[in-house]
Coordinates of C-alpha atoms in Angstrom, one line a residue:
Chain A
M1 CA -0.1 -0.1 -0.4
P2 CA 1.6 3.3 -1.2
N3 CA 1.9 5.7 1.7
I4 CA 1.0 9.3 2.6
Q5 CA 4.3 10.8 0.2
E6 CA 3.1 8.6 -3.0
L7 CA -0.6 9.5 -2.9
K8 CA -0.3 13.3 -2.6
N9 CA 2.0 12.7 -5.3
L10 CA -0.2 10.9 -7.1
T11 CA -2.8 13.4 -6.2
I12 CA -0.9 16.5 -7.7
Q13 CA -0.4 14.1 -11.3
V14 CA -3.9 13.6 -11.1
R15 CA -4.5 17.4 -10.9
R16 CA -2.6 17.9 -13.6
D17 CA -4.2 14.6 -15.7
I18 CA -7.7 16.8 -14.9
L19 CA -6.3 20.8 -16.2
R20 CA -4.6 18.4 -19.2
M21 CA -7.8 16.6 -20.2
V22 CA -10.1 19.0 -20.2
H23 CA -7.9 21.7 -21.5
K24 CA -7.4 19.5 -24.8
V25 CA -11.1 19.1 -25.5
N26 CA -11.7 22.8 -24.4
S27 CA -14.5 21.3 -21.7
G28 CA -15.4 19.2 -18.9
H29 CA -15.6 19.7 -15.6
P30 CA -12.1 20.5 -13.5
G31 CA -13.7 22.3 -10.4
G32 CA -15.2 19.2 -8.8
S33 CA -12.4 17.0 -10.5
L34 CA -10.2 19.1 -8.3
G35 CA -11.6 18.8 -5.1
C36 CA -12.7 15.5 -5.3
A37 CA -8.8 14.2 -6.6
E38 CA -7.6 13.7 -2.6
F39 CA -10.8 11.4 -2.4
F40 CA -10.2 9.4 -5.5
V41 CA -6.7 8.7 -4.3
A42 CA -7.5 7.3 -1.2
L43 CA -9.9 5.8 -2.0
Y44 CA -8.8 3.4 -5.0
Q45 CA -5.6 3.4 -3.5
D46 CA -5.4 2.6 -0.2
I47 CA -9.4 2.5 1.8
M48 CA -10.7 0.0 -1.2
N49 CA -10.4 -4.0 -1.0
R50 CA -10.4 -4.3 -4.8
K51 CA -9.6 -6.6 -7.4
D52 CA -6.6 -5.8 -9.5
H53 CA -8.8 -6.6 -12.8
F54 CA -12.0 -5.5 -13.8
E55 CA -15.4 -8.2 -13.3
M56 CA -18.7 -5.9 -14.3
D57 CA -20.2 -8.3 -11.1
G58 CA -17.5 -7.6 -8.6
I59 CA -18.2 -10.3 -6.6
G60 CA -15.6 -10.2 -4.3
E61 CA -14.5 -6.5 -3.2
D62 CA -15.2 -3.8 -2.6
L63 CA -17.4 -1.3 -5.3
F64 CA -17.5 2.2 -6.3
F65 CA -20.2 4.5 -7.9
L66 CA -19.6 7.8 -9.5
S67 CA -23.1 9.9 -9.1
N68 CA -22.3 13.2 -9.9
G69 CA -20.5 11.8 -13.2
H70 CA -19.8 15.1 -14.9
I71 CA -16.6 14.8 -12.2
S72 CA -15.7 11.7 -14.9
P73 CA -11.7 13.2 -15.3
V74 CA -10.7 13.0 -11.6
Y75 CA -12.3 9.7 -11.8
Y76 CA -10.9 8.7 -15.4
S77 CA -7.2 9.5 -13.8
V78 CA -7.5 7.5 -10.9
L79 CA -9.0 4.5 -12.8
A80 CA -6.4 4.6 -15.4
R81 CA -3.5 5.2 -12.6
S82 CA -4.9 2.5 -9.9
G83 CA -4.1 0.3 -13.7
Y84 CA -7.5 -0.4 -14.8
F85 CA -6.8 0.9 -18.3
P86 CA -4.0 2.5 -20.1
V87 CA -3.3 6.3 -18.8
D88 CA -2.3 6.8 -22.5
E89 CA -5.9 6.4 -23.3
L90 CA -6.3 10.0 -21.1
N91 CA -6.0 12.0 -24.4
T92 CA -8.8 10.6 -26.1
F93 CA -11.1 12.0 -23.3
R94 CA -14.5 13.5 -25.0
L95 CA -13.1 13.1 -28.4
I96 CA -14.8 11.3 -31.7
D97 CA -15.1 7.0 -30.8
S98 CA -13.8 7.5 -27.3
R99 CA -14.2 5.0 -24.2
L100 CA -13.9 7.8 -22.6
Q101 CA -17.1 10.0 -22.5
G102 CA -17.8 13.4 -21.6
H103 CA -19.5 11.5 -18.7
P104 CA -19.1 8.0 -17.8
T105 CA -20.4 4.7 -18.9
T106 CA -20.2 0.8 -19.4
H107 CA -21.2 1.4 -22.9
E108 CA -17.7 1.2 -24.6
G109 CA -16.3 -1.2 -21.8
L110 CA -14.5 1.1 -20.1
E111 CA -12.4 -0.8 -17.4
G112 CA -14.1 -0.2 -14.2
V113 CA -16.8 1.8 -14.7
R114 CA -20.2 -0.5 -13.6
I115 CA -22.9 2.4 -14.9
A116 CA -23.4 4.8 -16.3
S117 CA -24.2 8.4 -14.8
G118 CA -24.1 12.2 -15.7
S119 CA -27.8 12.3 -15.3
L120 CA -27.9 13.2 -11.6
G121 CA -29.1 11.4 -8.8
Q122 CA -29.6 8.4 -10.2
G123 CA -26.6 6.8 -8.3
M124 CA -27.3 6.0 -4.3
S125 CA -30.4 3.8 -6.2
V126 CA -27.7 1.5 -7.8
A127 CA -25.3 1.8 -5.0
I128 CA -28.5 0.4 -2.9
G129 CA -28.9 -2.2 -5.3
A130 CA -25.5 -3.5 -5.6
A131 CA -24.9 -3.4 -1.7
E132 CA -28.6 -5.3 -1.4
A133 CA -27.0 -7.9 -4.3
K134 CA -23.6 -8.0 -1.8
K135 CA -26.0 -9.7 1.1
L136 CA -27.6 -12.2 -1.5
N137 CA -24.2 -13.1 -2.3
G138 CA -22.5 -13.5 1.4
D139 CA -20.2 -11.3 0.3
S140 CA -19.0 -9.0 2.9
H141 CA -17.5 -6.1 0.8
L142 CA -18.7 -2.3 0.4
I143 CA -20.2 -0.6 -1.7
Y144 CA -19.1 3.0 -1.8
S145 CA -20.3 6.1 -3.9
L146 CA -20.4 9.6 -3.8
H147 CA -22.5 12.6 -4.8
G148 CA -22.7 16.4 -5.2
D149 CA -24.4 18.2 -2.7
G150 CA -26.6 20.4 -5.3
E151 CA -26.9 16.8 -6.5
L152 CA -29.2 16.5 -3.2
Q153 CA -32.4 18.4 -4.9
E154 CA -33.1 15.8 -6.7
G155 CA -35.5 13.7 -6.0
Q156 CA -34.5 10.6 -6.4
N157 CA -32.1 10.4 -3.3
W158 CA -34.7 10.7 -1.0
E159 CA -36.3 7.6 -1.9
A160 CA -33.1 6.0 -2.2
I161 CA -31.5 6.8 1.1
M162 CA -35.6 6.5 3.1
Y163 CA -34.6 3.1 1.8
A164 CA -31.0 2.4 2.6
A165 CA -32.1 3.0 6.7
A166 CA -35.4 1.4 6.3
K167 CA -34.0 -1.8 5.0
K168 CA -31.3 -1.1 7.1
V169 CA -28.6 -1.6 4.1
D170 CA -25.5 -1.1 6.2
N171 CA -22.6 -2.0 3.7
L172 CA -23.3 1.1 1.9
I173 CA -21.0 4.2 2.2
S174 CA -22.3 7.2 0.6
T175 CA -19.8 10.2 0.3
I176 CA -21.2 13.6 -0.1
D177 CA -19.0 16.4 -1.9
L178 CA -19.6 19.1 0.1
N179 CA -18.3 22.2 -1.8
G180 CA -21.1 24.0 -0.9
K181 CA -21.5 25.4 -5.4
Q182 CA -23.0 24.0 -8.2
I183 CA -23.6 25.5 -11.6
D184 CA -25.3 28.5 -10.8
G185 CA -23.6 29.5 -7.8
S186 CA -23.4 28.3 -4.2
T187 CA -26.1 26.1 -3.3
D188 CA -27.1 28.3 -0.7
D189 CA -27.7 30.7 -2.8
V190 CA -29.5 27.6 -5.9
L191 CA -31.5 26.1 -3.4
P192 CA -30.9 26.5 0.7
M193 CA -30.1 22.5 1.7
G194 CA -29.9 23.5 5.4
S195 CA -28.6 21.1 7.3
I196 CA -27.8 18.0 4.6
K197 CA -26.1 16.3 8.2
Q198 CA -29.6 16.8 10.2
K199 CA -31.4 15.6 7.3
F200 CA -29.2 11.9 7.4
E201 CA -29.9 11.2 10.8
A202 CA -33.0 12.2 11.1
F203 CA -33.5 10.0 8.0
G204 CA -31.6 6.9 9.7
W205 CA -27.9 7.2 8.6
I206 CA -25.3 6.9 10.8
V207 CA -23.0 10.4 9.3
I208 CA -19.6 10.7 9.6
D209 CA -17.8 14.6 9.4
I210 CA -14.3 15.2 7.3
E211 CA -14.2 18.8 7.7
E212 CA -10.6 18.2 6.3
G213 CA -11.6 16.7 2.7
N214 CA -8.8 17.8 0.6
S215 CA -6.4 16.1 3.6
I216 CA -5.4 12.8 2.5
E217 CA -4.8 12.3 5.7
A218 CA -7.7 13.1 7.1
I219 CA -9.8 11.2 4.2
L220 CA -7.4 8.1 5.5
Q221 CA -8.7 8.7 9.1
G222 CA -12.4 10.1 8.4
M223 CA -13.1 6.9 5.9
A224 CA -11.3 4.3 8.5
E225 CA -13.8 5.8 11.2
A226 CA -16.6 5.5 8.4
K227 CA -15.5 2.0 8.0
S228 CA -15.9 0.8 11.3
K229 CA -19.2 1.9 11.4
T230 CA -20.6 -0.3 8.6
G231 CA -22.6 -3.9 10.0
H232 CA -24.2 -1.7 12.4
G233 CA -27.7 -2.0 11.0
K234 CA -27.2 1.6 9.3
P235 CA -25.7 3.4 6.3
V236 CA -22.9 5.3 6.4
C237 CA -22.8 8.7 5.1
V238 CA -20.1 10.6 4.9
L239 CA -20.1 14.9 4.6
L240 CA -16.9 15.4 2.9
K241 CA -16.3 19.0 3.3
T242 CA -14.0 20.0 -0.3
E243 CA -13.0 22.4 -1.5
M244 CA -13.8 23.1 -5.5
G245 CA -10.7 23.8 -7.5
N246 CA -8.5 22.5 -4.9
G247 CA -4.8 22.6 -5.5
V248 CA -5.0 25.6 -8.5
D249 CA -5.8 29.1 -6.6
F250 CA -7.7 30.7 -9.4
M251 CA -10.3 27.8 -9.6
M252 CA -10.8 28.3 -5.8
H253 CA -13.2 30.1 -4.1
T254 CA -15.6 30.0 -7.1
H255 CA -18.0 27.5 -8.4
A256 CA -16.7 29.6 -12.2
W257 CA -14.5 26.6 -13.1
H258 CA -17.5 23.7 -12.5
G259 CA -17.5 23.4 -16.1
K260 CA -15.6 26.0 -17.6
A261 CA -11.7 24.4 -19.4
P262 CA -8.7 26.5 -19.0
N263 CA -7.2 28.5 -22.0
D264 CA -3.1 27.8 -22.4
E265 CA -2.1 30.7 -20.8
Q266 CA -4.7 29.0 -17.5
L267 CA -3.1 26.0 -18.6
E268 CA 0.2 27.1 -17.7
I269 CA 0.1 28.3 -14.6
A270 CA -1.9 25.9 -13.0
L271 CA 0.5 23.1 -14.4
I272 CA 3.1 25.3 -12.7
Q273 CA 1.2 24.5 -9.7
N274 CA 1.2 20.9 -9.8
A275 CA 4.5 20.2 -11.0
E276 CA 5.0 16.3 -12.7
T277 CA 5.6 13.9 -10.0
L278 CA 4.3 10.1 -11.4
G279 CA 5.5 11.6 -15.3
D280 CA 2.7 12.9 -17.3
Y281 CA 0.8 10.8 -20.1
Chain B
M1 CA -60.2 -21.5 -41.2
K2 CA -58.5 -22.4 -37.7
T3 CA -60.1 -21.3 -35.3
Y4 CA -59.2 -21.0 -30.9
E5 CA -60.8 -21.4 -27.7
N6 CA -61.3 -19.6 -24.8
T7 CA -60.4 -21.5 -21.9
G8 CA -61.7 -19.3 -19.3
N9 CA -61.1 -15.4 -19.3
K10 CA -58.1 -14.8 -16.9
D11 CA -56.4 -11.6 -16.3
T12 CA -52.5 -11.0 -17.9
R13 CA -50.9 -10.0 -15.1
S14 CA -51.8 -13.1 -13.0
G15 CA -50.0 -15.2 -16.1
F16 CA -47.0 -13.2 -15.5
G17 CA -47.8 -14.0 -11.0
A18 CA -47.4 -17.4 -12.3
G19 CA -44.5 -16.9 -14.2
L20 CA -42.7 -14.9 -11.3
T21 CA -43.7 -17.6 -8.8
E22 CA -42.5 -20.4 -11.0
L23 CA -38.8 -18.8 -11.8
G24 CA -38.9 -19.0 -8.0
Q25 CA -38.3 -21.5 -7.6
T26 CA -36.1 -22.7 -11.0
N27 CA -33.8 -19.6 -11.1
E28 CA -31.9 -18.3 -7.7
N29 CA -30.7 -15.4 -9.2
V30 CA -34.3 -13.9 -9.9
V31 CA -35.0 -11.4 -7.6
A32 CA -38.1 -9.1 -7.4
L33 CA -38.8 -5.5 -7.1
C34 CA -42.2 -3.8 -6.1
A35 CA -43.7 -0.6 -5.5
D36 CA -46.0 -1.2 -2.8
L37 CA -48.6 -3.2 -5.5
I38 CA -47.6 -6.2 -4.8
G39 CA -51.8 -7.8 -5.1
S40 CA -51.9 -5.4 -8.5
L41 CA -49.1 -7.0 -9.6
K42 CA -49.6 -11.3 -8.4
M43 CA -46.5 -10.8 -6.5
D44 CA -47.7 -12.5 -3.1
A45 CA -46.2 -15.4 -4.2
F46 CA -43.0 -15.0 -5.2
K47 CA -42.4 -13.1 -2.2
A48 CA -44.0 -15.3 0.4
N49 CA -41.7 -18.5 -1.0
H50 CA -38.7 -16.7 -1.3
P51 CA -38.5 -13.1 0.8
E52 CA -34.6 -12.3 1.0
R53 CA -35.5 -12.1 -2.9
F54 CA -38.1 -9.6 -2.9
Y55 CA -38.2 -5.7 -2.2
Q56 CA -41.3 -4.1 -1.4
V57 CA -39.4 -0.3 -2.3
G58 CA -42.8 1.5 -1.3
I59 CA -44.1 4.0 -3.4
A60 CA -40.8 5.2 -5.4
E61 CA -40.4 3.6 -8.4
A62 CA -37.2 5.7 -9.5
N63 CA -35.3 4.5 -6.6
M64 CA -36.3 1.1 -7.5
I65 CA -35.0 1.1 -11.0
G66 CA -31.8 2.2 -10.0
I67 CA -31.3 -0.9 -7.2
A68 CA -32.6 -2.8 -10.0
A69 CA -29.9 -1.6 -12.1
G70 CA -27.3 -2.2 -8.7
L71 CA -28.7 -6.0 -8.2
T72 CA -27.4 -7.1 -11.7
I73 CA -23.9 -6.1 -11.0
G74 CA -24.2 -8.8 -8.1
G75 CA -25.3 -11.2 -10.9
K76 CA -28.9 -10.7 -9.7
I77 CA -31.5 -10.8 -12.2
P78 CA -34.4 -8.3 -11.2
F79 CA -37.7 -8.2 -12.2
T80 CA -39.5 -4.6 -11.2
G81 CA -43.5 -4.7 -11.0
T82 CA -45.5 -1.9 -10.9
F83 CA -48.5 -0.2 -13.4
A84 CA -47.3 0.6 -16.8
N85 CA -47.8 4.2 -16.6
F86 CA -45.1 4.5 -13.6
S87 CA -43.0 1.5 -14.7
T88 CA -42.0 4.2 -17.6
G89 CA -43.1 7.7 -18.1
R90 CA -42.7 8.2 -15.0
V91 CA -39.1 7.0 -14.2
Y92 CA -37.8 7.2 -18.4
D93 CA -34.8 8.8 -17.2
Q94 CA -34.2 6.4 -14.6
I95 CA -34.5 3.4 -17.4
R96 CA -32.7 5.4 -19.8
Q97 CA -29.9 5.9 -18.4
S98 CA -29.3 3.4 -15.2
V99 CA -30.4 0.2 -17.5
A100 CA -29.9 0.7 -20.9
Y101 CA -27.9 2.8 -21.8
S102 CA -25.7 1.0 -18.9
G103 CA -26.9 -2.1 -20.9
K104 CA -28.1 -3.9 -17.8
N105 CA -30.5 -7.0 -17.2
V106 CA -33.4 -5.6 -15.6
K107 CA -37.4 -6.5 -16.4
I108 CA -39.7 -4.0 -16.4
C109 CA -42.4 -5.8 -15.8
A110 CA -46.0 -3.6 -16.3
S111 CA -49.2 -4.3 -15.4
H112 CA -52.5 -2.5 -15.8
A113 CA -51.5 -1.3 -19.4
G114 CA -53.8 0.8 -22.1
I115 CA -57.0 1.8 -21.3
T116 CA -58.5 -1.5 -20.1
L117 CA -57.5 -0.2 -16.8
G118 CA -61.2 1.2 -17.1
E119 CA -62.4 2.8 -14.1
D120 CA -58.9 5.0 -12.9
G121 CA -59.0 6.9 -15.5
A122 CA -56.7 8.4 -17.9
T123 CA -54.1 9.2 -14.7
H124 CA -53.1 5.1 -14.7
Q125 CA -54.4 4.4 -18.3
I126 CA -50.8 4.8 -20.4
L127 CA -50.9 4.7 -24.0
E128 CA -47.4 5.7 -24.7
D129 CA -45.6 3.3 -23.1
I130 CA -44.9 0.8 -26.0
G131 CA -43.5 4.2 -27.8
L132 CA -41.4 5.3 -25.4
M133 CA -39.8 1.9 -24.5
K134 CA -39.0 1.2 -28.4
M135 CA -37.2 4.1 -28.2
L136 CA -34.8 3.1 -26.3
P137 CA -31.2 1.6 -27.6
G138 CA -30.9 -2.4 -26.9
M139 CA -34.6 -2.5 -25.2
T140 CA -36.7 -5.5 -25.7
V141 CA -40.5 -4.2 -25.9
I142 CA -43.0 -7.1 -25.6
N143 CA -46.4 -6.9 -24.9
T144 CA -48.5 -10.5 -24.3
C145 CA -52.1 -11.8 -25.0
D146 CA -53.5 -13.6 -22.5
Y147 CA -52.8 -15.6 -19.6
N148 CA -50.6 -19.0 -20.9
Q149 CA -48.4 -16.2 -23.0
T150 CA -47.8 -13.8 -20.4
K151 CA -46.7 -16.4 -18.7
A152 CA -44.6 -18.2 -21.2
A153 CA -43.3 -14.5 -21.5
T154 CA -42.4 -14.2 -18.0
L155 CA -40.6 -17.3 -17.8
A156 CA -38.4 -16.6 -20.8
I157 CA -37.0 -12.5 -20.4
A158 CA -35.2 -14.7 -17.4
E159 CA -33.3 -16.5 -20.1
H160 CA -32.5 -13.8 -22.3
N161 CA -30.1 -10.7 -21.3
G162 CA -30.5 -7.4 -21.1
P163 CA -33.4 -5.1 -20.9
V164 CA -37.1 -6.0 -21.4
Y165 CA -40.2 -4.0 -21.2
L166 CA -43.1 -6.9 -20.9
R167 CA -46.5 -5.3 -21.1
F168 CA -49.7 -6.8 -19.8
G169 CA -53.2 -5.8 -18.3
R170 CA -55.8 -5.5 -15.7
P171 CA -58.5 -7.2 -16.9
K172 CA -59.6 -10.9 -17.2
V173 CA -60.0 -11.8 -21.4
A174 CA -59.9 -15.1 -22.9
N175 CA -57.1 -17.5 -22.6
F176 CA -56.5 -18.8 -25.6
T177 CA -53.3 -19.8 -26.6
S178 CA -51.2 -22.9 -25.7
E179 CA -51.0 -24.3 -21.4
N180 CA -46.9 -25.1 -21.9
Q181 CA -46.2 -23.1 -25.4
K182 CA -42.1 -22.1 -25.5
F183 CA -42.3 -17.9 -26.0
E184 CA -39.8 -17.0 -29.0
I185 CA -38.7 -13.8 -28.9
G186 CA -38.8 -11.7 -31.5
K187 CA -40.9 -14.8 -33.1
A188 CA -44.7 -13.2 -34.8
I189 CA -47.0 -16.1 -34.2
K190 CA -49.2 -16.9 -36.8
L191 CA -52.9 -17.7 -35.9
T192 CA -54.6 -18.2 -38.9
E193 CA -53.9 -18.3 -42.7
G194 CA -55.7 -15.8 -45.2
S195 CA -55.0 -14.1 -48.7
D196 CA -57.7 -11.1 -48.1
I197 CA -56.1 -9.1 -45.4
T198 CA -52.8 -9.2 -42.8
I199 CA -54.4 -8.3 -39.0
V200 CA -50.6 -7.9 -36.8
A201 CA -52.4 -7.3 -33.4
T202 CA -50.6 -6.9 -30.5
G203 CA -51.9 -7.7 -26.3
H204 CA -55.8 -7.7 -25.6
L205 CA -56.6 -6.9 -29.4
V206 CA -55.2 -10.1 -30.4
W207 CA -58.4 -12.0 -29.5
E208 CA -60.9 -9.1 -30.7
A209 CA -58.4 -9.1 -34.2
L210 CA -59.6 -12.9 -34.5
E211 CA -62.8 -13.1 -33.5
A212 CA -62.9 -10.2 -36.1
S213 CA -61.4 -13.0 -38.7
K214 CA -64.2 -14.7 -38.1
A215 CA -66.8 -12.4 -38.2
L216 CA -65.0 -11.3 -41.7
H217 CA -65.0 -15.2 -42.5
Q218 CA -68.6 -14.6 -42.8
E219 CA -68.3 -12.3 -44.8
G220 CA -66.3 -14.0 -47.5
I221 CA -62.8 -12.4 -46.8
S222 CA -60.2 -14.3 -45.8
A223 CA -57.9 -12.1 -43.3
E224 CA -54.4 -13.5 -41.7
V225 CA -54.3 -12.7 -37.8
I226 CA -50.6 -12.9 -36.9
N227 CA -50.1 -12.3 -33.2
I228 CA -46.8 -10.1 -32.4
H229 CA -46.2 -10.5 -29.0
T230 CA -43.0 -8.5 -29.4
I231 CA -42.5 -4.9 -30.6
K232 CA -39.1 -4.6 -30.7
P233 CA -37.3 -6.6 -32.3
L234 CA -40.4 -7.2 -34.7
D235 CA -40.3 -9.8 -37.2
D236 CA -40.2 -7.9 -40.0
K237 CA -39.9 -11.2 -42.3
A238 CA -43.5 -12.8 -40.9
I239 CA -45.0 -9.3 -41.2
L240 CA -43.4 -9.0 -45.1
E241 CA -44.4 -12.6 -46.1
S242 CA -48.3 -12.6 -45.2
V243 CA -48.9 -8.7 -47.2
S244 CA -47.0 -10.4 -50.4
K245 CA -49.4 -12.4 -50.1
T246 CA -52.5 -10.4 -48.4
G247 CA -51.1 -6.3 -49.9
C248 CA -53.2 -4.3 -47.3
V249 CA -53.1 -5.0 -43.3
V250 CA -54.2 -3.7 -39.7
T251 CA -52.8 -3.2 -37.0
A252 CA -54.7 -3.2 -33.8
E253 CA -52.9 -2.2 -30.2
E254 CA -54.3 -1.1 -27.2
H255 CA -51.8 2.0 -27.3
N256 CA -51.9 5.4 -29.2
Y257 CA -50.9 5.3 -33.2
L258 CA -48.5 7.6 -32.6
G259 CA -45.6 5.6 -31.7
G260 CA -46.8 1.7 -31.7
L261 CA -46.6 -0.7 -32.7
G262 CA -48.8 0.0 -36.1
E263 CA -46.0 3.3 -36.7
S264 CA -42.9 0.2 -36.6
V265 CA -45.1 -2.0 -38.9
S266 CA -46.1 1.3 -41.5
R267 CA -41.9 1.4 -41.3
V268 CA -41.0 -2.3 -42.9
L269 CA -43.8 -1.9 -45.3
V270 CA -42.3 1.3 -46.4
K271 CA -38.8 0.7 -46.8
N272 CA -39.7 -2.9 -48.5
N273 CA -43.3 -3.4 -49.8
P274 CA -45.1 -0.2 -49.3
L275 CA -49.6 -1.0 -49.6
P276 CA -51.7 0.6 -47.9
Q277 CA -52.4 -0.2 -43.9
E278 CA -54.8 0.5 -41.3
F279 CA -54.6 1.1 -38.1
V280 CA -56.5 0.3 -34.8
A281 CA -55.1 2.1 -32.1
T282 CA -56.1 5.3 -29.8
N283 CA -56.0 8.2 -31.8
D284 CA -53.8 10.3 -29.8
T285 CA -56.0 11.3 -26.9
F286 CA -55.5 10.1 -23.2
G287 CA -58.6 7.6 -21.6
E288 CA -60.8 8.4 -19.2
S289 CA -63.0 6.3 -16.8
G290 CA -65.0 3.3 -17.6
T291 CA -65.6 0.2 -17.9
P292 CA -62.9 -2.3 -20.1
T293 CA -65.4 -2.4 -22.7
Q294 CA -67.3 0.3 -23.0
L295 CA -64.0 2.1 -23.5
M296 CA -62.5 -0.4 -25.8
D297 CA -65.8 0.5 -27.9
K298 CA -66.0 4.2 -27.7
Y299 CA -61.9 4.5 -28.3
G300 CA -62.5 1.8 -30.8
L301 CA -60.1 -0.9 -30.0
N302 CA -62.5 -4.1 -30.2
S303 CA -63.1 -6.8 -33.5
K304 CA -66.1 -4.6 -34.8
A305 CA -63.3 -1.4 -34.8
I306 CA -61.0 -4.0 -36.8
V307 CA -63.3 -5.6 -39.3
K308 CA -64.5 -1.7 -40.0
A309 CA -60.5 -1.4 -41.0
A310 CA -60.2 -4.4 -42.6
K311 CA -62.3 -3.3 -44.9
K312 CA -61.2 0.2 -45.4
A313 CA -57.6 -1.6 -45.7
I314 CA -58.7 -4.0 -48.7
K315 CA -60.9 -1.2 -50.5
R316 CA -57.3 0.6 -50.8
K317 CA -55.5 -1.9 -52.8

């Protein structure tokens, strides 16, 4: 298992991948991707107990579902750098005939992806289904999922949140990327959601806060705690407080980079702030 | 001409229930989900026999479709059950992304389809579901005609790897196909041989087509009745073979003429052998409350309407 420094180095490389991917095609979603880089790296390199090759059924390993599919750049980068497909393929992001579609999909057979996502609000239901299948199969591995905070405005989530608690889906850890931003502005401006923590708790979930959601150490600690809470009759929610655009100073503290790619000059500045560690694709 | 005996009216949804019950015993990967309509969908026996494989999701159809998609990822074969309206229109995007686009092996089983739902009225009488489902790439669309066929189809779709929409209904209708038939997805069944008109019917309208063929026979018109239980993939070959002999066609379905079986048949004709076609279907309208028989009469979905359409098609030859 990689040490903390290695995870940090990989995170920087993942940031470079994200920036270069969206820059090349002048489209995609860098903000949320950068905000979740540490989480994805920690998840795939440390937290999840997963096989080194891809099987759709995922029996006998932990599984991850990305519900907010627009942060595909970070997902693709970490999948590739975790060995699911060649890192060079990141070069094809959003291009014609690519397996790396704008939003993740199983349609082109990309290893590592088990469900299409992009239309928001559907991933928790799918994760619950996969968790129920694990129980039926007597498979004690866990299901992880990630959702945007703005995404919780989609009603299907609340059907799923209600179900998971009612039916004791306690092999599920759903993480909410609490960056407080969505396309049209801050979540508090667009549609204030009140206390997400209290809502999950009221529905019967165990809630774990990770205040420093861009710290590898904090994520490892928080997710270890989350894991320890599984198997106790309740689903587990992790509230991961992140900074959208993390690691690139001009992309932070704004929602402007939700779905906008940097230009040549901006890319250069962003890459200087994230010097190559493991080698660009 | 070949005739068929009604062995006693039965509802197609009970055929689904019987099929699902059998699958419970024979295929341990089959799981079932229901959104608070266990009795209506006849899923009680499966639930009683296999509580560990049955998921009551409450009145939350979107969640149900997503959970079903997730269950396939552990190798399960989920059958979801609710009314046709809530199986399709209400959850279209969930089916589109989490099931169809993701290529998941989910069987969407929909009861109370069409106008014969009856007294509940238009909010529940979906007449657009075949269109919605057949437009989804990779989706198989099946609309069975009686109890026996619905049971056979339920068993068959468990063996088919891929998303399926199975449509059936509420009222008790004639049960006339053979009891232990083998159901072949995509294979049309020629029920009667005829030379003057082809009647391509699906669902509850198949029996009406047979009744129409008898009435036409009395008037010296020879009708070939084809039972199209699978609307997608459509058995183009069977339709073309028949119309090459009869020279015209009536399509009959409990669905809007826009987007239904009729339009699928039109496409086959236009591309291969343009011939007169008449549509027995609803005319771009919502339904209303009433008994199934009254509604089928008012909306022109019975044997009488098929006879009229057949004569019109023949005149256009």
